[in-house]
Structure formats: C-alpha cells, structure tokens
Coordinates of C-alpha atoms in Angstrom, one line a residue:
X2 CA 104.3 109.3 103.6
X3 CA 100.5 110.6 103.2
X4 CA 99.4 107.0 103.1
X5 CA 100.7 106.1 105.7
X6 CA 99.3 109.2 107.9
X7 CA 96.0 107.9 106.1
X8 CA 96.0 104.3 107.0
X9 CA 96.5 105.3 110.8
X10 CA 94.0 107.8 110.6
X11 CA 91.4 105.8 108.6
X12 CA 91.5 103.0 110.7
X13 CA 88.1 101.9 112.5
X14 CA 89.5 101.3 115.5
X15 CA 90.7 103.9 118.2
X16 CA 94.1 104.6 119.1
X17 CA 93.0 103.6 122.8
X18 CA 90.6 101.3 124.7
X19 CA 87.0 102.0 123.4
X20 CA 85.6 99.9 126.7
X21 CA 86.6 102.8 128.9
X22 CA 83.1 103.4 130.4
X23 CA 84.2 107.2 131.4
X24 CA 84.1 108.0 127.7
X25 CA 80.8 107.9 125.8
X26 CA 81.8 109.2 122.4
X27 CA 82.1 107.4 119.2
X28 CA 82.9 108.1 116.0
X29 CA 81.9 104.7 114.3
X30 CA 78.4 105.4 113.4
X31 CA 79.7 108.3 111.1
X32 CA 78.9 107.0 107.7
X33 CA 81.5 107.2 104.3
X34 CA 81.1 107.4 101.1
X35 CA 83.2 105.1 99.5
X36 CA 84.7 107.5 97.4
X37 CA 86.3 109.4 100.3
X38 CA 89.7 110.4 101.0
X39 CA 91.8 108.9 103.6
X40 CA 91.0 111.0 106.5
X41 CA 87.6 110.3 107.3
X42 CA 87.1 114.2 108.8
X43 CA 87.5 115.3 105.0
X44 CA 83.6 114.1 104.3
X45 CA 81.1 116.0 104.0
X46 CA 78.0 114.9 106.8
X47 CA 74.1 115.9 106.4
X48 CA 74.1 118.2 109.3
X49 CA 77.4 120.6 108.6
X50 CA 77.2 124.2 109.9
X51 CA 79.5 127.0 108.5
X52 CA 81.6 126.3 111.2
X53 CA 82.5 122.9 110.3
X54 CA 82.4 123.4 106.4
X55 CA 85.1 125.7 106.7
X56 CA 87.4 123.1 108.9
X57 CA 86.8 120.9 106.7
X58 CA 88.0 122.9 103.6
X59 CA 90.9 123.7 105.5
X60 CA 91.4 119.9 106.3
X61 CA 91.3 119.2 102.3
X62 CA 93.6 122.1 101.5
X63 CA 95.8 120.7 104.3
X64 CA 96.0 117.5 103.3
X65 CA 96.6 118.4 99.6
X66 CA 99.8 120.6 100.7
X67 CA 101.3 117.6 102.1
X68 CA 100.8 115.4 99.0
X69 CA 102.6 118.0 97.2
X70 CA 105.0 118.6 99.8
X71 CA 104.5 122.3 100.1
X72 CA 105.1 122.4 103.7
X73 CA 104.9 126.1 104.6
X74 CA 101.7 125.9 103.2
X75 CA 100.7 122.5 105.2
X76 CA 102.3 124.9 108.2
X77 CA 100.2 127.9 107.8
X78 CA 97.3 126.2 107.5
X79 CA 97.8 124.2 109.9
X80 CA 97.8 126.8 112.2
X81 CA 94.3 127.5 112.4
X82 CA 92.9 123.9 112.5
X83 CA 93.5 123.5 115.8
X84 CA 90.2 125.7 116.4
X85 CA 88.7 122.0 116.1
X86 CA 89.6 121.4 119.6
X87 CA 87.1 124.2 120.7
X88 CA 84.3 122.7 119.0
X89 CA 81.4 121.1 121.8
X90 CA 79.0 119.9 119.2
X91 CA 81.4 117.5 117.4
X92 CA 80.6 113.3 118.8
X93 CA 83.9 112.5 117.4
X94 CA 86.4 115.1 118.9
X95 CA 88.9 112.2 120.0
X96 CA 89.3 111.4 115.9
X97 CA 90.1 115.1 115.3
X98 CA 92.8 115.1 118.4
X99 CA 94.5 112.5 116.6
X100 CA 94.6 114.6 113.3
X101 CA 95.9 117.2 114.8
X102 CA 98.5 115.1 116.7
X103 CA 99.5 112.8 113.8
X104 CA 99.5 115.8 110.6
X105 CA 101.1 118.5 112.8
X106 CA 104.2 116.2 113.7
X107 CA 103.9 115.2 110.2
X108 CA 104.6 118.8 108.5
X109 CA 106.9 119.3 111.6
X110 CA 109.3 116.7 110.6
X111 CA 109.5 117.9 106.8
X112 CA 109.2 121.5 107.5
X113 CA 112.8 123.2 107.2
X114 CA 112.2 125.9 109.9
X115 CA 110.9 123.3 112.5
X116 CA 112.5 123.5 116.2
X117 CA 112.4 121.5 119.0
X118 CA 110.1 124.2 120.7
X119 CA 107.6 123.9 117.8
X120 CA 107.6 120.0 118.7
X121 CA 107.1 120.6 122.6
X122 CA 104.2 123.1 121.5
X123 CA 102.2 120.2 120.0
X124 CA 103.0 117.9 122.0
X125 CA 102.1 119.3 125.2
X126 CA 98.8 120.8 123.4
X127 CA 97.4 117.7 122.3
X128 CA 98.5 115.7 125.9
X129 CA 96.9 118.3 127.7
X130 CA 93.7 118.2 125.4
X131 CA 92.3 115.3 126.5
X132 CA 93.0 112.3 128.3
X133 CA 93.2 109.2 125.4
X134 CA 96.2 109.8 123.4
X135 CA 98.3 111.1 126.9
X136 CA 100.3 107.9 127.5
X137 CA 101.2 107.3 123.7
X138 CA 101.9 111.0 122.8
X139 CA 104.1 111.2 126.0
X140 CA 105.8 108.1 124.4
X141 CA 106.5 109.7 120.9
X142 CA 107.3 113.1 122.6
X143 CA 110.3 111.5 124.3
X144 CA 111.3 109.6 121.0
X145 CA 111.8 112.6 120.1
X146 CA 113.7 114.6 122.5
X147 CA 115.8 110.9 122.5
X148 CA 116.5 111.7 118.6
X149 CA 117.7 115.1 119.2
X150 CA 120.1 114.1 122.1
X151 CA 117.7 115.2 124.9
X152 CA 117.9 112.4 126.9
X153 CA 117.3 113.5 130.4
X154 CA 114.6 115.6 129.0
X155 CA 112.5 112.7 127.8
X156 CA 113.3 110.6 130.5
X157 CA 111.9 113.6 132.5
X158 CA 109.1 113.6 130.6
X159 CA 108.8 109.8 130.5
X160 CA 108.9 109.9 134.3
X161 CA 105.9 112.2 134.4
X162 CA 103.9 109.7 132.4
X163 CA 104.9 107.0 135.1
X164 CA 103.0 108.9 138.0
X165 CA 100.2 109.6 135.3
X166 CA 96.8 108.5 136.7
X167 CA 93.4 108.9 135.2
X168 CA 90.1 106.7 136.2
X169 CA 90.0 102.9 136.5
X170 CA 93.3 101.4 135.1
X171 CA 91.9 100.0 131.9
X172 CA 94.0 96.6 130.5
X173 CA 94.8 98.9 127.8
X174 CA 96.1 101.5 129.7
X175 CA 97.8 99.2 132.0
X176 CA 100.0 97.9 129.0
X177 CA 101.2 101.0 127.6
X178 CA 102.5 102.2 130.9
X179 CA 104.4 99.2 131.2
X180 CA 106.0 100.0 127.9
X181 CA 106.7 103.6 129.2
X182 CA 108.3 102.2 132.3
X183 CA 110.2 100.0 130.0
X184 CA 111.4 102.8 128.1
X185 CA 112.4 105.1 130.5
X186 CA 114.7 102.3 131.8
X187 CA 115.8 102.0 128.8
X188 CA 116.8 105.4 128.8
X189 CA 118.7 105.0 132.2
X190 CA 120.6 102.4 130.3
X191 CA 121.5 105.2 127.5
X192 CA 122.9 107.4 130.1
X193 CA 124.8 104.8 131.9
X194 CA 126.3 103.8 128.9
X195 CA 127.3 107.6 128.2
X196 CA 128.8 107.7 131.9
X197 CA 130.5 104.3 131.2
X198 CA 132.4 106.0 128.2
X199 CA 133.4 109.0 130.2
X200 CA 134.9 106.6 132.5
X201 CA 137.2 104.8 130.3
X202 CA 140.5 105.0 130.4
X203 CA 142.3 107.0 133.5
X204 CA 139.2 107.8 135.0
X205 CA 137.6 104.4 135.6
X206 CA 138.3 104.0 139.3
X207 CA 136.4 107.9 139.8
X208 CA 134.3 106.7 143.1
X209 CA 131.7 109.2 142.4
X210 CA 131.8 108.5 138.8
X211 CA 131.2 104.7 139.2
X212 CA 128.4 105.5 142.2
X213 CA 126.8 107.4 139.3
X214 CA 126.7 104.2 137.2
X215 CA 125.7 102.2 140.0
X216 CA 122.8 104.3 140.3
X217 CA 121.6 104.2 137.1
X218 CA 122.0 100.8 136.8
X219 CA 119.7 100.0 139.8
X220 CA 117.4 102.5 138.4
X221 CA 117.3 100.5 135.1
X222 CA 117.2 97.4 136.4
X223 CA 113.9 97.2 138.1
X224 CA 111.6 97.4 135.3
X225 CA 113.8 95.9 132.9
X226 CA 113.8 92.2 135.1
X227 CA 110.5 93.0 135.6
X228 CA 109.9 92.7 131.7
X229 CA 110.3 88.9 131.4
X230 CA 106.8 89.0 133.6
X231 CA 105.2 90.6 130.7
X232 CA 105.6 88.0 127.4
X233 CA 106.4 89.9 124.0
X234 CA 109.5 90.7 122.3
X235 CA 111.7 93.0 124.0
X236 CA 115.0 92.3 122.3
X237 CA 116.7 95.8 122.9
X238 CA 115.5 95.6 126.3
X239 CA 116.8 92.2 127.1
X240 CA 120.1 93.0 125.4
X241 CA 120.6 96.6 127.6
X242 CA 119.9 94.7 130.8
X243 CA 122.4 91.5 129.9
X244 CA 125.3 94.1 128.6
X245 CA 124.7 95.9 132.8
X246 CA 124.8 92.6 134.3
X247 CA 128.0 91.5 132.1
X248 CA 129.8 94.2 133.2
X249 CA 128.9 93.9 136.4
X250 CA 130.1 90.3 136.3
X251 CA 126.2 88.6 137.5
X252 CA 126.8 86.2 134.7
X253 CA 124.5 84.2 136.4
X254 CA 121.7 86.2 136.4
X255 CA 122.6 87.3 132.7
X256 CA 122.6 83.8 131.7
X257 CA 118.8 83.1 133.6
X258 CA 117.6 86.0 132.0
X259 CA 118.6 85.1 128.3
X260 CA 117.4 81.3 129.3
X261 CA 114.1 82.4 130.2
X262 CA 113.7 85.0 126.8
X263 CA 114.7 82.1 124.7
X264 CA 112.4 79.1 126.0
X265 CA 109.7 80.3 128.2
X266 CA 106.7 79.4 126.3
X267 CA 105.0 82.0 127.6
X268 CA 106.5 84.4 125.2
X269 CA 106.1 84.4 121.0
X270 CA 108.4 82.4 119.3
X271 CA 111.1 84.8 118.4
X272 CA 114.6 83.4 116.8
X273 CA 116.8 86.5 117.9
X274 CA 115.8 85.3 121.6
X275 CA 118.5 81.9 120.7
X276 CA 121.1 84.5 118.7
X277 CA 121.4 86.6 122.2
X278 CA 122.0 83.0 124.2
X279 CA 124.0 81.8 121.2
X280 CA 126.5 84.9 121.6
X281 CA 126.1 85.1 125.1
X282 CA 127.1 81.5 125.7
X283 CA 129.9 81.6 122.6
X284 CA 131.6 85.0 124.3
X285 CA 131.6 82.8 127.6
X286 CA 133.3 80.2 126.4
X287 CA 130.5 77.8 126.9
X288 CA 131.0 74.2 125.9
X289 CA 130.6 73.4 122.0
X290 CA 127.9 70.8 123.4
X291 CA 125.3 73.7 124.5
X292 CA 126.4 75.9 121.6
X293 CA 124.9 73.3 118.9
X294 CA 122.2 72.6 121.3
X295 CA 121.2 76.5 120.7
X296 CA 122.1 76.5 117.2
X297 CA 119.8 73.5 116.7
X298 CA 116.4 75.3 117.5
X299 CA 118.0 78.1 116.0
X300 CA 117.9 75.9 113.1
X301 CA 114.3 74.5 113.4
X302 CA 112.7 77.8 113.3
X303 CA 115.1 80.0 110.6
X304 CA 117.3 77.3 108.5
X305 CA 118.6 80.6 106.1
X306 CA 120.2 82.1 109.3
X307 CA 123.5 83.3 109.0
X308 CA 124.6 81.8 112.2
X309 CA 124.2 78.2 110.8
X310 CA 127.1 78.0 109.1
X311 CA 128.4 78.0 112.2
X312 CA 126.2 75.4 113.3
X313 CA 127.5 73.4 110.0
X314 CA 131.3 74.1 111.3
X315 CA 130.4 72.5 114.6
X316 CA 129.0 70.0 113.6
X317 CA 132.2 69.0 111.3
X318 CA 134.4 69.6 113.8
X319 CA 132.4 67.1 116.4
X320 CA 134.0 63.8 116.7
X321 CA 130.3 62.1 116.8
X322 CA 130.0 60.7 113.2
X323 CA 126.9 61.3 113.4
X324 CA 126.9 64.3 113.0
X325 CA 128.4 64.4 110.0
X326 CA 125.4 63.9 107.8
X327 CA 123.4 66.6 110.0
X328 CA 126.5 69.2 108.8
X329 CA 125.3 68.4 105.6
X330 CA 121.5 68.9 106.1
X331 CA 122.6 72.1 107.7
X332 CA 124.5 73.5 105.0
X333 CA 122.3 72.4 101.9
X334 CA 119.1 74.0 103.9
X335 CA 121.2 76.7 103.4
X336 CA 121.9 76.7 99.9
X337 CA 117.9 76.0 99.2
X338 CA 118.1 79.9 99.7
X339 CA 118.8 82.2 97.2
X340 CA 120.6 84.6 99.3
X341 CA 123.6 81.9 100.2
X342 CA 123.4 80.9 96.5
X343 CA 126.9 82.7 95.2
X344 CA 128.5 82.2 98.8
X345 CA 132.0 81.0 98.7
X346 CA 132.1 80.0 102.3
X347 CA 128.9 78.3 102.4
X348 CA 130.1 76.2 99.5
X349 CA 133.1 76.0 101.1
X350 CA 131.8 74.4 104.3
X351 CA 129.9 72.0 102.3
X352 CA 132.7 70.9 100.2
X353 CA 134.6 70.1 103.9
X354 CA 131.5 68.5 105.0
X355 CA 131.0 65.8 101.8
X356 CA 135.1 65.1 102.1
X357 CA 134.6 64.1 105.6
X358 CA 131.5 62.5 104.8
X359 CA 133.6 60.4 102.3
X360 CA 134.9 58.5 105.2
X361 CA 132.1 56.5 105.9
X362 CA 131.2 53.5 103.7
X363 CA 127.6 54.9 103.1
X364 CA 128.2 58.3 101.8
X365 CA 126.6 57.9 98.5
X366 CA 123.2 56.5 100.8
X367 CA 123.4 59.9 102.8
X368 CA 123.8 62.5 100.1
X369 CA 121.0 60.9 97.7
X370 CA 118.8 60.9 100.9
X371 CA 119.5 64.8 101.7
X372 CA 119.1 65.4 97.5
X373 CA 116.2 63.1 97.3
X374 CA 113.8 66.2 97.3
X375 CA 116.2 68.7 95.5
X376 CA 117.0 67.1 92.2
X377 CA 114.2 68.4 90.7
X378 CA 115.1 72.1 91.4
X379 CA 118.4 72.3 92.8
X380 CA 120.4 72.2 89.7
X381 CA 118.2 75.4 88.1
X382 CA 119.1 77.0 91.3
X383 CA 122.8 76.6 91.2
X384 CA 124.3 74.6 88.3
X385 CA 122.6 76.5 84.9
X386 CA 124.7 77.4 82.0
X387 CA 123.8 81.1 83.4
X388 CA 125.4 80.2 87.0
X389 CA 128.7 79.1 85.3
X390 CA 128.9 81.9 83.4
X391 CA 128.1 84.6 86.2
X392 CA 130.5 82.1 88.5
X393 CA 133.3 82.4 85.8
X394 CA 133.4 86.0 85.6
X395 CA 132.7 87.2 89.4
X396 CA 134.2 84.2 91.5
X397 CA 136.3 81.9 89.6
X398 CA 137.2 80.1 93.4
X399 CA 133.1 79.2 93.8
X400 CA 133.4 78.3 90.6
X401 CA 135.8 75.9 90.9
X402 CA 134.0 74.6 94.6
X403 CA 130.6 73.7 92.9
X404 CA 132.2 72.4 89.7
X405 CA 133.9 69.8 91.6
X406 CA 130.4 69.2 94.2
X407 CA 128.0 69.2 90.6
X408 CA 128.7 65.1 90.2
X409 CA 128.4 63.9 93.8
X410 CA 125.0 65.9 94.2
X411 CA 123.4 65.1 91.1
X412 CA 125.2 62.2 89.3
X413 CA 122.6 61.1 87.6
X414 CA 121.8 64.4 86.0
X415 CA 123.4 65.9 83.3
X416 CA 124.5 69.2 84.3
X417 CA 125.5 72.4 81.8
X418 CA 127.6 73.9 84.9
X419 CA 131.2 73.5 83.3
X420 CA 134.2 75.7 84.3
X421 CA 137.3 75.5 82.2
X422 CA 139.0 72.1 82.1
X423 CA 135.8 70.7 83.9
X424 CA 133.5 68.2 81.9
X425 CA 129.9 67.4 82.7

C-alpha cells in the first residue's frame, strides 16, 4: 500500500502538464540523496528553517504510522500537515498538494472512524488549493461518492468540473476533461439503468417513468458517441452506450459503433473490442459466416482466448472442408497453453475435430504439419507419467480423451501417458 503511495509520489514527473506557461514552479532541480525515502519531501535540503524541519519530522512520523498501520496516529498527525499549504517560500508547493491529497485519502480509506464528510473535507480543500490537481481530484472525488451509492452527488460534482475553466486549454487539460465528460455520462447510464429496474414489471409502460429514461439516455449519449472521436480503450463506455441503443432497438447504430471500436486503426489494438462485436453479432443471430470472420482476428491477436473454442466448434460444424484442418490449428493453439491443459471440452473438441478430419485421405499429412513444431515439447506438456497420474485420479473422462489422441499426435514417440487398459 505505502509503495504504492511512494511510487506515485516519487515520480519525476508531475501529475499535470509541466508546459503550462502560467506556472513557473518546479520541483525537479531539488536534489536526493540516494538513500532517501520514497516521498521526496522527507529529505533534508541545505537551506531548512524551523518551520520546515518540523513539517518534515511530522512527514517521517507520518509516513512511518502508515507502514505500521496505526492509523489514528497517521490521522492525528495528519491533521496538522496541512499547515504546508500556507507556506510562500516553498518552489515546490504543487509536490506537497499532492501529499496531502494522495496520504490523506490514504489514512481515510483505512481509518475505521472515516465518513463521507471527512472525504468531502479533503477533497474540496485540496481542489480549491490550487488549480493542477482540480480536474483529477474532482475525478477521484466522484469515484468516491459513486462507491458509496452517491451517484447524483458525483455526477453533480462531475458536472461542476465540466464548466471548469482555467487559462489556455492545455492538451493535457483538454484530455482529462474529455475523460470527465465521459464519466459523467457514464454515470447517466448508471442511473438509467437504476430507472430501467424500477420499471420492470407492471410499471414499464409509466409515461413519465420512461420520459425519465429517455432523458437520461440522450444525456448519456452525446459524449459517449462522441468517444469513438477520441482513440483509446473505452470498453465500459462502449458497452454502456451499445446496452441503451439495444434497448432502444437502433441496432444499427449499435452495430456501427462496435464496427468502428473493433477495426478503426485509429485506436490500439485491443481484443475485447472483437469479443463485444462477437457477442453482439452472436445475440443477433448474425450469420455463422461473420461470426468466424470475428473469431478469426480474434484468433490472430489472443489464440488462448476462451472464445476460440467456439471458433474451433464453427469451424467443425462448416461444410467447407477446409476448414477442417484450421479447427484443428485452432484447438491445438489452445492446448500450447497451460491454462486449457486439464480441459475436458477443449480435448473434447479436438478429439471431434481429428475424427472428422479422418475423412479425408490426407489426414496423417495435416496433423504431422500442425505437430511439426510441437513434438519436441508437447508430450512434456500433456502426456508425462505425472499427467496420467493427475488425469487418473481428478478426471478419468480426459483421461480417457488424450489416451486415445496420444498415438495420432505423436506416433512416432514413445509416450508414458497410459490409462488403464491403454498401451503405449
């Protein structure tokens, strides 16, 4: 927990954009001895006064509470370190705002008599302090309220750091407010989701009710679309906004929107973006052609996914033969990962795949093909002495499944994976 306070607070860089030309502080020429503690403020400097030799004692004693997880302590002390704030002389006062911010929530969260009012104390303090850390403290503030179930609170609150203006727009600046507006929509899809609940059932077809829903909808709406402008991975976001549209039937739009998340290249490669269109397209019925087509560069990208076993049923069920011997590239990718190793319907799937395979007259070519660069490691990964043991005891079925795939993968291998009754 300390650590990880330390490693935000020990970082060279500022929490915002250092280019801003209305602030001329810095605390980077501060020097460190190497043997100093994670919080840079904790060091002692040439020119110290009384003043800040005593803030910085309390600092240590602070921060040693915390290690030891005496948090009344951490509280009490805490308490009078604020006095910081009040100090002109200091060059890095931004640094010590972020202290205060980041240890204060800190022993908040751990302290047993913390309330919500203690929280908004802080909060609004430190916002109001300066104007650096406003955007992302106005952002955590409402993650807050959000965790305790005060949701029109921090959209409220959200709202307020919408309208928030302070000198030239930095690119910085212009970037976390789009990830406040996105958040506050976000909320508005929390809160239609709660009015969607109190609707169901005999009160569905409430006109002022379902007005309500409309509302929020619209109001969620706008800056979710707008999100897709802006590349990055906003997977809850995109799911929120394609659940509204659903519901509202714009499957359509639903369907642009997950099309454009999954292959604009404009945004990082991100393999939930093909699971949303996969699901999206599998609860619509959509053609087993444009399902594989998904599950393909689905495929490319994460071959351990559990959707491709899917992809391997497909692909057996397809009339293309063809495709047969890519069902079986499928599933062994699989099984080249530990995870799927003891996995009855993974072995399962290729068991169906190499029987169908079996059909055509150059099986045997196929399968030595797909082993060619497994038989050196394959049968330590599934077919030890160990395995059949293990197999014997937990899952006599899978067992029974590899025992009869051990020859056709690796014939020319002898194998010490025996089940009862089974020779090598």
């Amino acid at each position: 927990m300390m650590d990880d306070v330390e490693g935000e607070l020990g970082r060279p860089e500022d929490l915002e954009d250092d280019n801003d030309p209305l602030d001329n502080t810095s605390s980077r020429g501060n020097r460190k001895s190497k043997f100093s503690p994670g919080i840079p403020m904790c060091v002692e400097t040439l020119k110290e006064t009384g003043f800040h030799q005593s803030t910085r004692f309390c600092l240590e004693r602070i921060r040693e509470a915390m290690l030891h997880h005496r948090w009344q302590e951490a509280a009490e002390l805490m308490a009078c370190y604020p006095q910081m704030l009040e100090n002109t002389t200091l060059s890095s006062t931004k640094q010590y705002k972020e202290v205060i911010w980041r240890l204060s929530t800190e022993i908040l969260h751990h302290h047993h008599n913390s309330k919500m009012e203690d929280y908004n104390n802080i909060y609004e303090r430190i916002k109001h302090s300066g104007v650096k850390h406003y955007l992302m403290i106005s952002l955590e503030h409402s993650f807050h309220m959000l965790l305790n179930g005060h949701i029109e609170d921090a959209k409220r609150h959200l709202l307020a750091a919408e309208s928030w203006r302070y000198g030239k727009e930095s690119t910085d600046q212009h970037q976390k407010m789009k990830l406040i507006q996105a958040y506050r929509s976000l909320l508005d899809y929390i809160i239609w989701c709660d009015k969607k609940f109190t609707l169901s059932g005999d009160n569905f077809n409430d006109p002022v009710g379902n007005q309500e829903m409309q509302n929020y909808f619209r109001q969620a709406s706008v800056n979710l679309k707008d999100i897709l402008k802006n590349p990055g991975v906003w997977d809850p976001f995109i799911l929120s906004y394609v659940e509204m549209l659903e519901f509202y039937e714009d499957h359509d739009e639903a369907l642009n929107v997950l099309n454009d998340y999954a292959y604009d290249n404009n945004f990082p490669p991100n393999p939930n973006a093909h699971v949303f269109l996969y699901q999206y397209l599998k609860r619509h019925n959509a053609p087993e052609t444009k399902l594989m087509k998904v599950l393909k560069i689905l495929c490319v990208s994460v071959p351990s996914h559990e959707l491709m076993l899917e992809y391997g049923s497909l692909l057996l069920q397809s009339e293309k033969a063809s495709h047969i011997p890519k069902a079986l590239g499928v599933v062994l990718e699989m099984l080249d990962f530990a995870c799927w190793r003891s996995n009855l319907d993974v072995w399962k799937c290729l068991k169906a795949v190499i029987q169908k395979l079996q059909l055509q007259e150059d099986w045997r070519k196929v399968v030595l093909e797909k082993m060619a660069g497994r038989k050196d490691w394959w049968p330590v990964l599934h077919f030890t002495s160990f395995h059949a043991r293990k197999d014997s005891e937990e899952n006599p079925e899978l067992m029974e499944v590899k025992a009869s795939l051990k020859e056709v993968l690796c014939p020319d291998i002898t194998l010490k994976y025996c089940a009862a009754g089974v020779n090598s």
